[in-house]
DNA sequence: ATTAAATAAGTGAGCAATCGCTTTTTTCAA
DNA sequence: TTGAAAAAAGCGATTGCTCACTTATTTAAT
């Protein structure tokens, strides 16, 4: 890695950590610079603004996660294995870079409106998988968005609890529980 | 309602709306005053700071929701009816004052650390109900916090989707689905 | 020598909060 | 009932400060 790239990466990592610990709005460029051991002005050699620094990191992770989830589910033919693969992929990503995952989780409200319509989207990946399973008669037909929300909630609320410190340790050991629980939600007959 | 109380309520409602639409940090006292049709200085007759205005509203709702959930579940003896009552109560609260509910949902990360330890807590109410059901052998024994997170996630992620505009309309029509899904999550045998 | 990278001292805009003042409401003696 | 005095509510220009971002200068790699 060249020196410039290293500096850019250090700025991103420092910003990420602070953005999660406090929030984007409450983190100052001065703090980011101090945490990255550089001068404040150096940030602006790599990013046009604090907002764009925050947005770029969000969008990059958003797209990469969507692509990873889609690749994980694609090889499988039926809903059961697809759920397993998606849940495992989610948990792996959370455990591999928890700070980045938490940043993405906590800042959807701020940035979701700025995701390009045609960009890969983690939520759409799950929704489409569920939609297909409903069409194929694998699970009862409901509102697919609502069913997707509740199924995703099984995993994401656990991740949210981890952010709040209500729950500790990696998510991966609970993959089987999450996958079974998500399946159970989708198999519910009433609606 | 006296004039002063009316003004205080107008300040809170204006702040709430803006805090949800943007965020606490990105909302200015000037904007709050304009939305409430009062002068900026008048805010400080009723609140010592913008932070306290934001915190007070969060804590009041946090405590009231916890007490409502506890009262809703208490009359029932077994887990099934307790889940029904809790889910119905959650959805009623969300539908009755969606802005307040969304504010509470979106700002847990900022304020949860400032909740007094002895204050009633919505999450603890649910966790305790699940804990008792596990002890009574109504459902398989797991980590109660994790099970509570996943069960609550079924409802809260749907509410989150509503915040993001992925899902429309009141939550109450889906109470039966949410309750059945939460039950299904808790009945999962693997862990 | 050239130039990209980094620095550090600005700069001005925008912010929360203040305060001296005015207006409105309440109190209560005559 | 009246109306003068007191208290409460409301105002908005001002203040001091913090912030994101800029720019003139220095450092160091090739």
Coordinates of C-alpha atoms (C1' of nucleotides) in Angstrom, one line a residue:
Chain A
X1 CA 0.0 0.0 0.0
X2 CA 1.3 3.4 -1.0
X3 CA 1.6 6.2 1.6
X4 CA -1.3 8.1 0.2
X5 CA -3.6 5.1 0.2
X6 CA -2.5 4.3 3.7
X7 CA -3.4 7.8 4.9
X8 CA -6.8 7.6 3.1
X9 CA -7.5 4.2 4.8
X10 CA -6.5 5.6 8.2
X11 CA -8.9 8.6 7.8
X12 CA -11.7 6.2 6.9
X13 CA -11.1 3.9 9.8
X14 CA -10.8 6.7 12.3
X15 CA -13.9 8.3 11.0
X16 CA -15.8 5.0 11.1
X17 CA -14.9 4.4 14.7
X18 CA -15.9 7.8 15.8
X19 CA -19.1 7.8 13.7
X20 CA -20.2 4.6 15.5
X21 CA -19.2 5.7 19.0
X22 CA -20.9 9.1 18.7
X23 CA -22.6 10.0 15.4
X24 CA -21.7 11.6 12.1
X25 CA -23.1 15.0 13.1
X26 CA -21.4 14.9 16.5
X27 CA -18.0 13.9 15.2
X28 CA -15.8 16.8 14.2
X29 CA -13.2 16.8 11.5
X30 CA -10.7 17.8 14.1
X31 CA -11.4 14.6 16.0
X32 CA -11.1 12.5 12.9
X33 CA -7.7 14.0 12.1
X34 CA -6.4 13.5 15.6
X35 CA -7.6 9.9 15.7
X36 CA -5.9 9.3 12.3
X37 CA -2.7 11.2 13.5
X38 CA -2.8 13.7 10.6
X39 CA -3.7 17.3 10.2
X40 CA -7.3 18.4 9.7
X41 CA -6.5 19.7 6.2
X42 CA -5.2 16.4 5.0
X43 CA -8.7 14.9 5.1
X44 CA -9.6 17.3 2.3
X45 CA -6.9 15.9 0.1
X46 CA -8.9 12.7 -0.1
X47 CA -12.5 13.7 0.5
X48 CA -14.4 16.8 -0.7
X49 CA -16.4 16.9 2.6
X50 CA -17.2 15.1 5.8
X51 CA -20.6 14.2 4.4
X52 CA -19.1 12.5 1.4
X53 CA -16.6 10.6 3.5
X54 CA -19.6 9.3 5.5
X55 CA -21.7 8.6 2.4
X56 CA -19.0 6.9 0.4
X57 CA -18.3 4.4 3.2
X58 CA -22.0 3.7 3.6
X59 CA -22.6 3.1 -0.1
X60 CA -19.5 1.0 -0.6
X61 CA -20.6 -1.3 2.2
X62 CA -24.2 -1.3 1.2
X63 CA -23.4 -2.4 -2.4
X64 CA -20.7 -4.9 -1.3
X65 CA -23.0 -6.6 1.2
X66 CA -25.9 -6.8 -1.3
X67 CA -23.6 -8.5 -3.8
X68 CA -22.2 -10.9 -1.2
X69 CA -25.7 -11.8 -0.1
X70 CA -26.9 -12.4 -3.7
X71 CA -23.9 -14.5 -4.5
X72 CA -24.4 -16.5 -1.3
X73 CA -28.1 -17.4 -2.1
X74 CA -27.8 -17.8 -5.9
X75 CA -26.3 -21.3 -6.0
X76 CA -29.2 -22.7 -4.0
X77 CA -32.5 -23.8 -5.5
X78 CA -34.9 -23.8 -2.6
X79 CA -35.8 -21.3 0.2
X80 CA -34.3 -23.3 3.1
X81 CA -30.7 -23.4 1.9
X82 CA -31.1 -19.8 0.6
X83 CA -32.0 -18.6 4.1
X84 CA -29.1 -20.5 5.6
X85 CA -26.7 -19.0 3.1
X86 CA -28.0 -15.4 3.6
X87 CA -28.0 -15.6 7.4
X88 CA -24.5 -17.1 7.4
X89 CA -23.3 -14.3 5.0
X90 CA -24.9 -11.6 7.2
X91 CA -23.3 -12.9 10.4
X92 CA -19.9 -13.4 8.7
X93 CA -19.9 -9.8 7.5
X94 CA -20.9 -8.5 10.9
X95 CA -18.2 -10.5 12.7
X96 CA -15.5 -9.7 10.1
X97 CA -15.8 -6.0 10.5
X98 CA -18.2 -5.2 13.3
X99 CA -17.5 -1.4 13.3
X100 CA -18.3 -1.1 9.6
X101 CA -21.4 -3.3 10.0
X102 CA -22.6 -1.3 13.0
X103 CA -22.0 2.0 11.1
X104 CA -24.2 0.7 8.2
X105 CA -26.9 -0.5 10.6
X106 CA -27.1 2.7 12.6
X107 CA -27.0 5.1 9.6
X108 CA -29.5 3.6 7.2
X109 CA -32.0 6.4 8.1
X110 CA -29.5 9.1 7.0
X111 CA -28.3 7.5 3.7
X112 CA -30.9 5.1 2.3
X113 CA -32.5 7.9 0.4
X114 CA -29.2 8.5 -1.4
X115 CA -28.7 5.0 -2.6
X116 CA -29.0 5.0 -6.4
X117 CA -32.2 3.1 -7.5
X118 CA -30.3 0.6 -9.6
X119 CA -27.6 -0.1 -7.0
X120 CA -27.6 -3.6 -5.5
X121 CA -29.5 -3.5 -2.2
X122 CA -29.4 -6.0 0.6
X123 CA -33.0 -5.6 1.4
X124 CA -34.1 -6.2 -2.2
X125 CA -32.0 -9.4 -2.3
X126 CA -33.9 -10.9 0.6
X127 CA -37.3 -9.6 -0.6
X128 CA -36.8 -11.1 -4.0
X129 CA -35.8 -14.5 -2.5
X130 CA -39.0 -14.5 -0.4
X131 CA -41.1 -13.3 -3.3
X132 CA -39.9 -16.2 -5.5
X133 CA -40.5 -18.7 -2.7
X134 CA -44.1 -17.4 -2.3
X135 CA -44.7 -17.7 -6.0
X136 CA -43.2 -21.2 -6.0
X137 CA -45.6 -22.2 -3.2
X138 CA -42.8 -23.0 -0.8
X139 CA -44.3 -20.7 1.9
X140 CA -47.7 -19.1 2.3
X141 CA -48.3 -15.9 0.3
X142 CA -48.2 -12.6 2.3
X143 CA -47.1 -9.1 1.7
X144 CA -43.5 -9.9 0.7
X145 CA -42.0 -6.6 2.1
X146 CA -43.6 -7.2 5.5
X147 CA -42.5 -10.9 5.6
X148 CA -39.0 -9.8 4.6
X149 CA -38.9 -7.2 7.3
X150 CA -39.9 -9.6 10.0
X151 CA -37.5 -12.3 8.9
X152 CA -34.6 -9.9 8.6
X153 CA -35.6 -8.4 12.0
X154 CA -34.8 -11.8 13.6
X155 CA -31.1 -11.2 12.8
X156 CA -30.8 -7.4 12.7
X157 CA -32.4 -6.8 16.1
X158 CA -29.9 -9.2 17.6
X159 CA -27.1 -7.1 15.9
X160 CA -28.8 -4.0 17.2
X161 CA -28.7 -5.4 20.7
X162 CA -25.0 -6.0 20.3
X163 CA -24.6 -2.3 19.4
X164 CA -26.4 -1.4 22.6
X165 CA -24.3 -3.8 24.6
X166 CA -27.2 -6.0 25.6
X167 CA -25.6 -8.9 23.9
X168 CA -22.0 -9.9 23.5
X169 CA -19.7 -12.0 21.3
X170 CA -19.8 -12.8 17.6
X171 CA -23.1 -13.5 15.7
X172 CA -21.9 -16.5 13.8
X173 CA -22.4 -19.1 16.5
X174 CA -26.1 -18.4 16.4
X175 CA -26.5 -18.8 12.6
X176 CA -28.5 -22.0 12.9
X177 CA -30.9 -20.4 15.4
X178 CA -31.4 -17.3 13.3
X179 CA -31.9 -19.3 10.1
X180 CA -34.5 -21.6 11.8
X181 CA -36.2 -18.6 13.3
X182 CA -36.3 -16.7 10.0
X183 CA -37.8 -19.8 8.4
X184 CA -40.3 -20.1 11.1
X185 CA -41.4 -16.6 10.6
X186 CA -41.9 -17.1 6.8
X187 CA -43.8 -20.3 7.4
X188 CA -46.4 -18.6 9.5
X189 CA -49.8 -19.3 7.9
X190 CA -51.9 -16.4 9.3
X191 CA -51.5 -12.9 8.0
Chain B
X1 CA -54.9 23.6 28.9
X2 CA -53.2 26.8 30.1
X3 CA -51.4 29.0 27.6
X4 CA -48.0 28.1 29.0
X5 CA -48.7 24.3 28.8
X6 CA -49.9 24.8 25.3
X7 CA -46.7 26.5 24.3
X8 CA -44.6 23.8 25.9
X9 CA -46.6 21.1 24.1
X10 CA -46.2 23.0 20.8
X11 CA -42.4 23.2 21.3
X12 CA -42.2 19.5 22.0
X13 CA -44.4 18.5 19.0
X14 CA -42.4 20.8 16.7
X15 CA -39.1 19.4 17.9
X16 CA -40.3 15.8 17.7
X17 CA -41.4 16.2 14.1
X18 CA -38.1 17.9 13.1
X19 CA -36.0 15.4 15.1
X20 CA -37.6 12.5 13.2
X21 CA -37.4 14.2 9.8
X22 CA -33.8 15.1 10.2
X23 CA -32.0 14.3 13.4
X24 CA -31.5 16.0 16.8
X25 CA -28.0 17.2 15.9
X26 CA -29.2 18.6 12.5
X27 CA -32.2 20.4 13.9
X28 CA -31.6 23.9 15.0
X29 CA -33.4 25.7 17.8
X30 CA -34.3 28.4 15.3
X31 CA -36.1 25.8 13.2
X32 CA -37.9 24.4 16.3
X33 CA -39.0 27.9 17.2
X34 CA -40.3 28.7 13.7
X35 CA -42.2 25.4 13.5
X36 CA -43.8 26.1 16.9
X37 CA -44.5 29.8 15.9
X38 CA -42.7 31.2 18.8
X39 CA -39.4 33.1 19.4
X40 CA -36.2 31.1 19.9
X41 CA -35.7 32.4 23.4
X42 CA -39.1 31.1 24.5
X43 CA -37.9 27.5 24.2
X44 CA -35.6 28.3 27.1
X45 CA -38.5 29.2 29.4
X46 CA -39.4 25.6 29.3
X47 CA -36.3 23.6 28.6
X48 CA -32.7 24.3 29.9
X49 CA -31.2 23.1 26.6
X50 CA -32.0 21.4 23.3
X51 CA -30.4 18.2 24.6
X52 CA -32.7 18.1 27.6
X53 CA -35.7 18.7 25.4
X54 CA -34.7 15.7 23.3
X55 CA -33.8 13.5 26.3
X56 CA -37.0 14.3 28.3
X57 CA -39.2 13.3 25.4
X58 CA -37.3 10.1 25.0
X59 CA -37.3 9.1 28.6
X60 CA -41.0 9.9 29.1
X61 CA -42.0 7.7 26.2
X62 CA -39.5 5.0 27.2
X63 CA -41.0 4.7 30.7
X64 CA -44.6 5.0 29.6
X65 CA -44.2 2.3 26.9
X66 CA -42.6 -0.1 29.4
X67 CA -45.4 0.4 31.9
X68 CA -48.0 -0.1 29.2
X69 CA -46.4 -3.3 28.0
X70 CA -46.1 -4.6 31.5
X71 CA -49.7 -3.9 32.3
X72 CA -50.8 -5.5 29.0
X73 CA -49.0 -8.8 29.7
X74 CA -49.6 -9.0 33.5
X75 CA -53.2 -10.3 33.5
X76 CA -52.3 -13.3 31.3
X77 CA -50.9 -16.6 32.7
X78 CA -49.2 -18.2 29.7
X79 CA -46.8 -17.1 27.0
X80 CA -49.2 -17.2 24.1
X81 CA -51.7 -14.6 25.4
X82 CA -48.8 -12.5 26.8
X83 CA -47.2 -12.3 23.4
X84 CA -50.5 -11.4 21.8
X85 CA -51.0 -8.6 24.4
X86 CA -47.5 -7.2 24.1
X87 CA -47.6 -7.2 20.3
X88 CA -51.0 -5.5 20.3
X89 CA -49.8 -2.9 22.8
X90 CA -46.7 -2.2 20.7
X91 CA -48.6 -1.7 17.5
X92 CA -51.3 0.4 19.2
X93 CA -48.6 2.7 20.6
X94 CA -47.0 3.0 17.2
X95 CA -50.2 3.7 15.4
X96 CA -51.5 6.2 18.1
X97 CA -48.5 8.5 17.8
X98 CA -46.3 7.4 15.0
X99 CA -43.9 10.4 15.2
X100 CA -43.2 9.8 18.9
X101 CA -42.8 6.1 18.3
X102 CA -40.4 6.6 15.4
X103 CA -38.4 9.2 17.4
X104 CA -38.0 6.6 20.2
X105 CA -37.0 3.9 17.7
X106 CA -34.5 6.0 15.9
X107 CA -32.7 7.5 18.9
X108 CA -32.2 4.6 21.2
X109 CA -28.5 4.6 20.4
X110 CA -28.2 8.2 21.7
X111 CA -30.2 8.0 24.8
X112 CA -30.3 4.4 26.1
X113 CA -27.1 4.9 28.2
X114 CA -28.9 7.8 30.0
X115 CA -31.9 5.7 31.1
X116 CA -31.8 5.2 34.9
X117 CA -31.1 1.6 35.9
X118 CA -34.2 1.3 37.9
X119 CA -36.5 2.9 35.3
X120 CA -39.1 0.6 33.6
X121 CA -37.7 -0.6 30.3
X122 CA -39.6 -2.1 27.4
X123 CA -36.9 -4.5 26.5
X124 CA -36.7 -5.9 30.1
X125 CA -40.4 -6.5 30.2
X126 CA -40.2 -8.7 27.1
X127 CA -37.0 -10.4 28.3
X128 CA -38.6 -11.2 31.7
X129 CA -41.7 -12.7 30.1
X130 CA -39.6 -14.9 27.9
X131 CA -37.4 -15.9 30.8
X132 CA -40.4 -17.0 32.8
X133 CA -41.8 -19.0 29.9
X134 CA -38.4 -20.8 29.5
X135 CA -38.3 -21.6 33.2
X136 CA -41.9 -22.9 33.1
X137 CA -41.0 -25.1 30.2
X138 CA -43.4 -23.5 27.8
X139 CA -40.6 -22.9 25.2
X140 CA -37.1 -24.4 24.8
X141 CA -34.4 -22.8 26.9
X142 CA -32.0 -20.5 25.0
X143 CA -30.1 -17.3 25.8
X144 CA -33.2 -15.2 26.9
X145 CA -31.7 -11.9 25.6
X146 CA -31.0 -13.3 22.2
X147 CA -34.4 -14.9 22.0
X148 CA -36.0 -11.6 23.1
X149 CA -34.0 -9.7 20.5
X150 CA -35.1 -12.0 17.6
X151 CA -38.7 -12.0 18.8
X152 CA -38.9 -8.2 19.2
X153 CA -37.1 -7.9 15.8
X154 CA -40.1 -9.4 14.1
X155 CA -42.2 -6.3 15.0
X156 CA -39.5 -3.6 15.3
X157 CA -38.0 -4.3 11.9
X158 CA -41.4 -3.9 10.3
X159 CA -41.7 -0.5 12.2
X160 CA -38.2 0.4 11.0
X161 CA -39.2 -0.3 7.4
X162 CA -42.2 2.0 7.9
X163 CA -39.8 4.7 8.9
X164 CA -37.8 4.2 5.7
X165 CA -40.9 4.2 3.6
X166 CA -40.6 0.6 2.6
X167 CA -43.9 -0.2 4.1
X168 CA -47.1 1.8 4.6
X169 CA -50.2 2.0 6.7
X170 CA -50.8 1.2 10.4
X171 CA -49.1 -1.8 12.1
X172 CA -52.3 -3.0 14.0
X173 CA -53.8 -5.0 11.1
X174 CA -50.7 -7.2 11.2
X175 CA -50.9 -8.0 15.0
X176 CA -51.9 -11.6 14.4
X177 CA -49.0 -12.2 12.0
X178 CA -46.5 -10.5 14.3
X179 CA -47.7 -12.5 17.3
X180 CA -47.7 -15.8 15.4
X181 CA -44.2 -15.0 14.0
X182 CA -42.8 -14.0 17.4
X183 CA -44.2 -17.2 18.9
X184 CA -42.7 -19.3 16.1
X185 CA -39.3 -17.7 16.8
X186 CA -39.5 -18.5 20.5
X187 CA -40.6 -22.1 19.8
X188 CA -37.5 -22.8 17.6
X189 CA -35.8 -25.8 19.2
X190 CA -32.2 -25.3 17.9
X191 CA -29.9 -22.9 19.5
Chain C
dA1 C1' 14.6 20.3 -9.0
dT2 C1' 10.1 18.9 -9.1
dT3 C1' 5.9 17.8 -7.1
dA4 C1' 2.8 15.3 -4.3
dA5 C1' 1.7 15.0 0.6
dA6 C1' 1.1 17.0 4.8
dT7 C1' 0.9 20.8 7.9
dA8 C1' -1.1 24.5 10.8
dA9 C1' -2.8 28.9 11.1
dG10 C1' -6.5 30.9 9.5
dT11 C1' -11.8 32.3 8.0
dG12 C1' -16.4 33.0 8.0
dA13 C1' -20.8 30.8 8.6
dG14 C1' -23.9 29.0 11.7
dC15 C1' -24.9 27.4 16.1
dA16 C1' -26.9 27.2 21.1
dA17 C1' -27.9 29.9 24.5
dT18 C1' -28.4 34.7 26.9
dC19 C1' -30.6 38.8 28.5
dG20 C1' -32.7 43.3 28.6
dC21 C1' -36.9 44.4 27.3
dT22 C1' -42.2 44.3 26.0
dT23 C1' -46.6 42.2 26.3
dT24 C1' -50.1 39.4 28.5
dT25 C1' -52.2 37.3 32.3
dT26 C1' -53.1 36.9 37.2
dT27 C1' -53.7 38.8 41.7
dC28 C1' -56.1 41.4 45.0
dA29 C1' -57.1 45.8 47.5
dA30 C1' -60.3 49.4 47.3
Chain D
dT1 C1' -66.3 45.8 39.3
dT2 C1' -62.1 48.2 38.7
dG3 C1' -57.5 49.0 37.8
dA4 C1' -53.0 49.1 39.6
dA5 C1' -49.2 46.1 40.8
dA6 C1' -46.9 41.8 40.3
dA7 C1' -45.8 37.8 37.9
dA8 C1' -45.5 35.0 33.9
dA9 C1' -44.8 34.5 29.1
dG10 C1' -42.8 35.9 25.0
dC11 C1' -39.5 38.3 22.2
dG12 C1' -35.2 38.7 19.1
dA13 C1' -30.8 41.0 18.7
dT14 C1' -26.6 39.8 20.5
dT15 C1' -22.8 36.9 22.1
dG16 C1' -19.2 33.7 22.3
dC17 C1' -17.9 29.8 20.4
dT18 C1' -17.4 25.6 17.4
dC19 C1' -17.4 23.9 13.2
dA20 C1' -16.3 22.5 8.3
dC21 C1' -13.4 23.9 5.1
dT22 C1' -9.3 26.9 2.9
dT23 C1' -4.8 28.4 2.0
dA24 C1' 0.0 29.7 2.5
dT25 C1' 3.8 27.3 3.8
dT26 C1' 6.9 23.3 4.8
dT27 C1' 8.4 18.5 4.2
dA28 C1' 10.2 14.7 1.8
dA29 C1' 10.2 11.3 -1.9
dT30 C1' 11.9 10.6 -6.6

